[in-house]
Amino acid sequence: MAFQQLAWEHQLLVYGLLLAVASIAVGWWVGHRERVRLARLVAAKFRTLASLAQNKSLEEKLTDICALIEDQIDDALCSVMLVDDRKRELNAASALSLPAEFVAELQGLPIADGVGACGTAAYRRVPVIVSDMSKDQRFDAFRDIIQRFDLKACWSYPVLSPAHKNVIGTFAVYFRKRRQPTLRELDLLQRSRDLVALVIDQHNDRVQRERSEQHNRSLFSYNPEAVFTLDLEGNFMSLNRAGSDLIGFDELEVLGQHYELVVPESYRERTRAHFEATKTGKPQRYEIKIYNRNGELRDLDITNMPIIINGEITGVHGIAKDMTVQRRNESRLKILERSVESSNNGVVISDASQKPYPIIYANPAFKEITGYQDDNDLLGRSCSFLQGPETDPATVAKIRHALQTRTEVRVTILNYRKDGTPFWNDLLISPVRDGDKVTHFIGLQSDITDRVEREEALEFMAKHDVLTRLPNRNALEDHLARALAMTGEDAAQVFVLFIDLDGFKPINDSLGHAVGDRILVETAERLRQQIGPGDLLARFGGDEFVAVVTSVQEREQVTLLVGRLLAQFHNPYRFDDLEVSLSATVGIADNSADFNYPVELIQRADVAMYEAKRRGGSSWHWYSSNLDAGMQQQVELRTHLQEAIQKEQFELFYQPIVDSLGKPRAVEALVRWNHPDKGYIPPNDFIPLAEATGQIIAIADWVFERTCRDTKALVNAGLDSVSVNFSPLQFYRDDFIENVAATVRDYGIEPGQIVIEITENVFMRDSEHMINLLHQLRELGLRVAIDDFGTGFASLSYLNQLPVDGIKIDRTFISGIDNAGRNSAITRGVLMIAKELGVRTIAEGVETEGEREFVVTHGSDLMQGYLFCRPQPLETVLKWVAEQGKA
């Protein structure tokens, strides 16, 4: 019967039966596959667990886990990556089925957010599931390799240490088709990831444990000190190589033997006491002596420590340090101490292995000589503390060289005791050697102060004048010869000054030799204070002195020095109630002209001195083979100048200083010499001479006093201030500030009414002292200006240091400034800098409208020159100022 002929009820029944059979078949097939999969999973887990139990490598264990995953997840390609030691990168440790080229590309993968799935998972510590890598921007840098190897999906898990919870790697699977994990796959991956973490942690612990064991083994085996362990009975359990070398027995020979094998009978009781104390948990340190296998006695420093395992003392650990050499050295040092402590010579021992060679021993004689009785003042210090301000640097350098080269040295050196008193020391320093090595220095010294002082006294008397203590004629000639020899190559100047007292013989004859001697001694002291430290002043004989000067190289500087020497005689000599006035005459010669013998320079200076005496005395004269009329005229002028000072033949003229509109603001006081026969003598003719002879001081004092007297009238006329020039020589007087203060006070000068004008050359000598004096002048209410700015030595380099209120630009820069390119550039620069520094400027020597217009245009505050008004007497200039006020 055909199926179609069956009733529908029967047909439905047939369909149902067929469907049931198909369902049973499908169910059986699915169950069969799951049973097969489960069987494979169990087998894979068994293999993995078996690999953990076996001593396989980390890579093999991780490969077994990867095989498990690839067996349970269809088409999975599994990999495990490990974090490097720096915690910055990932490197593949296992990749069972991934192409080797792909794995090589991933080595050194950075741990960072957005670096693929593995880099991101390690950084964020969370799983990263990517079903399609081509659409995930975290894989932009890996497009080429994922396309090249046809990879689509990647699921990556961070692997965390079970013990420390830090990231130690990643566990990932790749697929060549896009897909998401099922719940079963996620659970499998999670469990496998934990298994990977356990494997890696186990491996790391084993590596760390092996390293620790090797570390401890190295400390034991390669320790330079003898290291050993004893059981609780005192038997050797181990002994390192240093210990074997110390006692002369190999480790195998002493294992199981009692430590008393090497401990002498006399030290056994003591050693046993320390051993038993260590077994109670108390570390011990003590010293004993032992005999090695060869019968040699060794000094040992023993340290014992208990070995504690799980809270229980299981043995004793020991370290033995060989102190034999050290103790022998200490013994020798004690013998040395006893042998030198009774010596009359000072003995000091220094450690040569340390700088600056500290003292480790000083005998009683050394302490007695130096005054340092307390060891705390000596030990640990360098012997250089005995040196002082007068100790010869060359001798010190000789000692240092010997110490550096480890050689013996003997010197005579000036040292200082604890109380500061000097003493001469005959010093012998010898190195102490241990083989080729210097270990110590021994210093042997004797106090030879008395002998040296006697020798110095004899030497001093041979080369010095007994009365004045100055070098004598022999020392003078020796010094001059050396000075000329030293300057032979570079042709430097040597000047000889022959100084003779005027009228000394009558005073000596009339008042007696005692007074004469006191005059000579005080004269020597006065002159010596003016001579430079590198120059020589000698007593030539009688009332004659000679100076050899090499500290200056210009004739002008020498004449300034001579002026200062002659100025020493302005003050009278006072002895009790007696007052004596003297003068002196100086002759000058130098080595610019040919000569045969050094003494010829002294003879030439003597000739020049007599020429000066012939011309009146109380002066100076340069030696010349042809004494011309000009020299005679200058000597004559000096005599007239002295008369002018005494008779007050000087007058004050005042030259106005105006502002940019031509309005008078100040005046400058200028001295004029009105000679009774020759009329007015130009300042350029007598000022330099007065500077050279020192007469300028008396002139300058008169000018300042007269200026202060006239200031009130000038200020009442509407002027702001009066400028007055100071000579550089005034600054060298001890009573300079006091005299200025007294004059200012006597005439009631108000602050700012007087401006002191100085030239830059005032700073040529001891600029720091000069600046201090300027500050004191400003404290008196005086203002300070630099005159002839730009022509001296200081210029702009000193402008920012000097306490000045103004500068006067020299007329040499102003003359023709509207047509002279260089002068205009210099002046503009000076004006600009002065403005920036807030210093007032005055242009000197303005004589044309072009010059006036230029300095006004470029910012000069004030002007002075013939264009406005010539220097005039007080009454005339007061009338001129009044007329300008009416205009």
PDB file of C-alpha atoms in Angstrom, residues 12 28 100 138 152 177 210 219 327 335 385 423 527 575 697 856:
ATOM      1  CA  LEU A  12       1.282  11.746  11.059  1.00  0.00           C
ATOM      2  CA  TRP A  28      23.571  10.365  20.322  1.00  0.00           C
ATOM      3  CA  ALA A 100      57.449  31.466  14.064  1.00  0.00           C
ATOM      4  CA  ARG A 138      44.614  49.043  19.058  1.00  0.00           C
ATOM      5  CA  LYS A 152      41.224  37.827  12.643  1.00  0.00           C
ATOM      6  CA  LYS A 177      38.111  33.907  11.538  1.00  0.00           C
ATOM      7  CA  GLU A 210      68.345  28.796  43.257  1.00  0.00           C
ATOM      8  CA  LEU A 219      79.302  34.233  50.352  1.00  0.00           C
ATOM      9  CA  ARG A 327      98.811  42.173  66.057  1.00  0.00           C
ATOM     10  CA  ILE A 335     108.151  48.560  71.065  1.00  0.00           C
ATOM     11  CA  PHE A 385      99.229  72.686  61.670  1.00  0.00           C
ATOM     12  CA  PHE A 423     110.678  78.088  66.973  1.00  0.00           C
ATOM     13  CA  LEU A 527     111.480 106.917  54.539  1.00  0.00           C
ATOM     14  CA  PHE A 575     112.102 114.748  71.255  1.00  0.00           C
ATOM     15  CA  ILE A 697      99.359 119.591  49.444  1.00  0.00           C
ATOM     16  CA  VAL A 856      72.928 119.435  24.607  1.00  0.00           C
TER      17      VAL A 856
END
